[in-house]
Amino acid sequence: MGRTNRQYRLAKRPVGLPAPSDWDYVEQPVAEPGEGQLLIEVIYLSLDPAMRGWMNEGRSYIPPVEIGAVMRAGGVGRVIASRNPQYVVGDYVSGALGVQEYHLSDGRGLTKVDPEQAPLPVYLGVLGMPGMTAYFGLLDIGRPERGQTVVVSGAAGAVGSVVGQIAKINGCRVIGIAGGERKCRLVVEELGFDACIDYKSEDVRKALHEAAPDGVDVYFDNVGGDILDAVLTRLARGARIVICGAISQYNATDQVKGPANYLSLLVNRASMTGMVVFDYAGRYPEATTELAGWLSTGKLRSLEDVVDGGVQAFPDTLLRLFNGDNTGKLVLQVGTA
Amino acid sequence: MGRTNRQYRLAKRPVGLPAPSDWDYVEQPVAEPGEGQLLIEVIYLSLDPAMRGWMNEGRSYIPPVEIGAVMRAGGVGRVIASRNPQYVVGDYVSGALGVQEYHLSDGRGLTKVDPEQAPLPVYLGVLGMPGMTAYFGLLDIGRPERGQTVVVSGAAGAVGSVVGQIAKINGCRVIGIAGGERKCRLVVEELGFDACIDYKSEDVRKALHEAAPDGVDVYFDNVGGDILDAVLTRLARGARIVICGAISQYNATDQVKGPANYLSLLVNRASMTGMVVFDYAGRYPEATTELAGWLSTGKLRSLEDVVDGGVQAFPDTLLRLFNGDNTGKLVLQVGTA
């Protein structure tokens, strides 16, 4: 076919924020699919804070990306050639396509998606990993009850924006924490949270005291660091903290900042539990059905932040996750929809 | 009756270790019981790490001891005068008797104990708060399963020594963590733990790697600090951490050291949950029956460290909890059994 595949490969393990020199930009010919394989043209790539963790060495919930390997990334694309009976040219699929323009697959781990049902970027957001994370993390681990107070950090982000909306749908009082007036306004005015604390201009601990006078029943934590510590001082008895991520710590070059106020768990008989969305893979269809229903009835809004930059914009666009620029699901457009 | 009551009252809130000047030693005449009251002669006082927390100002799971009040302490004693129909002279009772020789009570919060069934100090140890804490903390929060690996810090202490023995009775592999060779030998040889790590002479992280090659399923934490952080690096998937206390941090004059490795909870889908024994008050009889049964059949050993010093030995004896001297349940003998 004579196509060229543009890729980013991991050149070395970053110290702190991923630098341009941590990537190898590679151009190579696109291979033809062999027996049982299919070729996918990548259209949208999902950029996620978790990617920073995958770049580190060492034991984690999935193996690190190997040095020299194409950087791992979720994506949606279109099948452009197939010798796999389950896929025909023109099918749209989502899966771990990698930071590249073309992905050769044996079909495993792919899911067909329907662009008529929802715009393709939504399959990387509300109907993708962030949506699944929000759904199972909040409902299975956080177990909020009607009338309880739910706090979520990274409230304008891909996961947090969905967590808060699901909590509202479940009859909770919802307080977001986000950085900056623009994000806070969005969270309250567009997403319907009851309140939002701007951690850049407010004392989170004091603001929580006002916004959640009876304490926090569920805290969904995407950020870690000082904000986790502040919320720990305001727990209600029997509170549940969901540890989903810690974006404030992912690029730390010193040791991670542990929650100094963790003894609040004891005082309040509270728990702090880690979650990894992959554990719920068998139940994704259940969540997808419910989330798609809420989307279609307008109960749930999908926020996407699509950067139309092509694959070469990957290194810079990834940094938007960590510098506070990004709102909603960050997606890099690599191909033509 | 012309008796004198010797007491320790809280003079001020300590900074760091409680100093002699933090106490007021008071002698005052013993009052006669009024209608509905009884007078108890205190025989044994329970000295507990939690007492340090009660001396601090601020919101916790029970109100702080007020400045000028008799220091709160559990104890067992003998009824020597009674105008309460539920108690007669000669009854033995346990309850919050305070750091003093005589306690005037309206009968509420007292439990009758039988010195024929178990020596009186046991009612402050295995059959008292430490036993209840070990029983419910391990079984309700830790939920160990047969064949799993249970780690307990403060393993030679009042709570830890019972936790490990209950875990053994439940068919677990049990690793203690304690300070010094003497304590470690006791834990393994006298209490039947499978192994004990001496945190004073060993690298806890490395030692755990060897003693728990498949990871830690349940960690019962009495100490916090660096040991909690070390155990976090060795969690098995789905591990449960019970936060019972943090003796390494109670006298800290800097901020409490939070667990820097808390993101291991995420990687391992683990949880960390705080427990306060008072929540289980309604179920104490259930635990007492089971613990007493194990004691009588020799499955469970009670370790007491009785200091026969009289009430005036209180300030110095309390410090034994924090300087590493104490093994098993620390009890101060105040009166004659």
PDB file of C-alpha atoms in Angstrom, chain A residues 59-61 221 223-225 228-229 233-235 237 243-246 249-250 255-263 265-276 278-279, chain B residues 59-61 221 223-225 228-229 233-235 237 243-246 249-250 255-263 265-276 278-279:
ATOM      1  CA  ARG A  59       6.040  -3.444  39.206  1.00  0.00           C
ATOM      2  CA  SER A  60       2.659  -1.798  38.768  1.00  0.00           C
ATOM      3  CA  TYR A  61      -0.829  -2.857  37.744  1.00  0.00           C
ATOM      4  CA  ASP A 221      -9.233  11.266  44.517  1.00  0.00           C
ATOM      5  CA  VAL A 223      -4.767  14.136  42.440  1.00  0.00           C
ATOM      6  CA  GLY A 224      -3.197  13.078  45.763  1.00  0.00           C
ATOM      7  CA  GLY A 225      -0.806  15.457  47.534  1.00  0.00           C
ATOM      8  CA  LEU A 228      -5.922  14.564  49.619  1.00  0.00           C
ATOM      9  CA  ASP A 229      -4.476  15.764  52.909  1.00  0.00           C
ATOM     10  CA  THR A 233      -9.306  16.628  57.700  1.00  0.00           C
ATOM     11  CA  ARG A 234     -12.994  16.862  56.757  1.00  0.00           C
ATOM     12  CA  LEU A 235     -14.144  13.237  56.635  1.00  0.00           C
ATOM     13  CA  ARG A 237     -17.725   9.072  60.025  1.00  0.00           C
ATOM     14  CA  ILE A 243      -7.788   6.283  45.242  1.00  0.00           C
ATOM     15  CA  CYS A 244      -8.027   6.521  41.471  1.00  0.00           C
ATOM     16  CA  GLY A 245      -4.866   8.461  40.746  1.00  0.00           C
ATOM     17  CA  ALA A 246      -2.427  11.072  41.990  1.00  0.00           C
ATOM     18  CA  GLN A 249       2.689  13.249  42.199  1.00  0.00           C
ATOM     19  CA  TYR A 250       3.271  11.545  38.844  1.00  0.00           C
ATOM     20  CA  GLN A 255       9.533  10.910  46.981  1.00  0.00           C
ATOM     21  CA  VAL A 256       5.750  10.894  46.643  1.00  0.00           C
ATOM     22  CA  LYS A 257       4.065  13.007  49.327  1.00  0.00           C
ATOM     23  CA  GLY A 258       2.118  10.621  51.536  1.00  0.00           C
ATOM     24  CA  PRO A 259      -1.080  11.790  53.231  1.00  0.00           C
ATOM     25  CA  ALA A 260       0.143  13.125  56.584  1.00  0.00           C
ATOM     26  CA  ASN A 261      -3.448  13.227  57.873  1.00  0.00           C
ATOM     27  CA  TYR A 262      -4.077   9.527  57.261  1.00  0.00           C
ATOM     28  CA  LEU A 263      -4.880   8.967  60.960  1.00  0.00           C
ATOM     29  CA  LEU A 265      -9.087   7.252  58.771  1.00  0.00           C
ATOM     30  CA  LEU A 266      -8.857   5.892  62.301  1.00  0.00           C
ATOM     31  CA  VAL A 267     -10.683   8.723  64.014  1.00  0.00           C
ATOM     32  CA  ASN A 268     -13.512   8.555  61.466  1.00  0.00           C
ATOM     33  CA  ARG A 269     -13.546   4.771  60.888  1.00  0.00           C
ATOM     34  CA  ALA A 270     -12.969   5.581  57.248  1.00  0.00           C
ATOM     35  CA  SER A 271     -11.350   3.643  54.438  1.00  0.00           C
ATOM     36  CA  MET A 272      -9.064   4.441  51.542  1.00  0.00           C
ATOM     37  CA  THR A 273      -9.168   1.960  48.691  1.00  0.00           C
ATOM     38  CA  GLY A 274      -7.282   1.763  45.417  1.00  0.00           C
ATOM     39  CA  MET A 275      -9.020   0.907  42.154  1.00  0.00           C
ATOM     40  CA  VAL A 276      -7.839  -0.156  38.713  1.00  0.00           C
ATOM     41  CA  PHE A 278      -9.252  -3.134  34.193  1.00  0.00           C
ATOM     42  CA  ASP A 279     -10.593  -5.278  37.052  1.00  0.00           C
TER      43      ASP A 279
ATOM     44  CA  ARG B  59     -11.683  16.520  67.578  1.00  0.00           C
ATOM     45  CA  SER B  60     -10.988  12.801  67.804  1.00  0.00           C
ATOM     46  CA  TYR B  61     -12.982   9.635  68.387  1.00  0.00           C
ATOM     47  CA  ASP B 221      -0.794  -1.570  61.942  1.00  0.00           C
ATOM     48  CA  VAL B 223       2.878   1.829  64.694  1.00  0.00           C
ATOM     49  CA  GLY B 224       2.604   3.872  61.465  1.00  0.00           C
ATOM     50  CA  GLY B 225       5.677   5.681  60.150  1.00  0.00           C
ATOM     51  CA  LEU B 228       3.758   1.154  57.486  1.00  0.00           C
ATOM     52  CA  ASP B 229       5.610   2.492  54.463  1.00  0.00           C
ATOM     53  CA  THR B 233       5.735  -2.005  49.280  1.00  0.00           C
ATOM     54  CA  ARG B 234       4.934  -5.684  49.853  1.00  0.00           C
ATOM     55  CA  LEU B 235       1.140  -5.848  49.560  1.00  0.00           C
ATOM     56  CA  ARG B 237      -3.405  -7.964  45.500  1.00  0.00           C
ATOM     57  CA  ILE B 243      -5.147   1.164  60.969  1.00  0.00           C
ATOM     58  CA  CYS B 244      -5.375   0.567  64.697  1.00  0.00           C
ATOM     59  CA  GLY B 245      -2.774   3.048  65.902  1.00  0.00           C
ATOM     60  CA  ALA B 246       0.469   4.827  65.126  1.00  0.00           C
ATOM     61  CA  GLN B 249       3.864   9.208  65.620  1.00  0.00           C
ATOM     62  CA  TYR B 250       2.011   9.947  68.874  1.00  0.00           C
ATOM     63  CA  GLN B 255       3.842  16.768  61.374  1.00  0.00           C
ATOM     64  CA  VAL B 256       2.832  13.095  61.336  1.00  0.00           C
ATOM     65  CA  LYS B 257       4.709  11.149  58.648  1.00  0.00           C
ATOM     66  CA  GLY B 258       2.165  10.056  56.087  1.00  0.00           C
ATOM     67  CA  PRO B 259       2.672   6.818  54.173  1.00  0.00           C
ATOM     68  CA  ALA B 260       4.608   7.912  51.069  1.00  0.00           C
ATOM     69  CA  ASN B 261       3.934   4.545  49.430  1.00  0.00           C
ATOM     70  CA  TYR B 262       0.156   4.846  49.674  1.00  0.00           C
ATOM     71  CA  LEU B 263      -0.202   4.508  45.887  1.00  0.00           C
ATOM     72  CA  LEU B 265      -3.123   0.728  47.496  1.00  0.00           C
ATOM     73  CA  LEU B 266      -4.016   1.597  43.900  1.00  0.00           C
ATOM     74  CA  VAL B 267      -1.571  -0.772  42.244  1.00  0.00           C
ATOM     75  CA  ASN B 268      -2.710  -3.644  44.460  1.00  0.00           C
ATOM     76  CA  ARG B 269      -6.401  -2.748  44.724  1.00  0.00           C
ATOM     77  CA  ALA B 270      -5.859  -2.695  48.460  1.00  0.00           C
ATOM     78  CA  SER B 271      -7.619  -0.869  51.257  1.00  0.00           C
ATOM     79  CA  MET B 272      -6.585   0.902  54.425  1.00  0.00           C
ATOM     80  CA  THR B 273      -9.300   1.230  57.057  1.00  0.00           C
ATOM     81  CA  GLY B 274      -9.344   2.818  60.470  1.00  0.00           C
ATOM     82  CA  MET B 275     -10.950   1.125  63.460  1.00  0.00           C
ATOM     83  CA  VAL B 276     -12.030   2.274  66.906  1.00  0.00           C
ATOM     84  CA  PHE B 278     -15.721   1.327  71.014  1.00  0.00           C
ATOM     85  CA  ASP B 279     -17.829   0.822  67.867  1.00  0.00           C
TER      86      ASP B 279
END
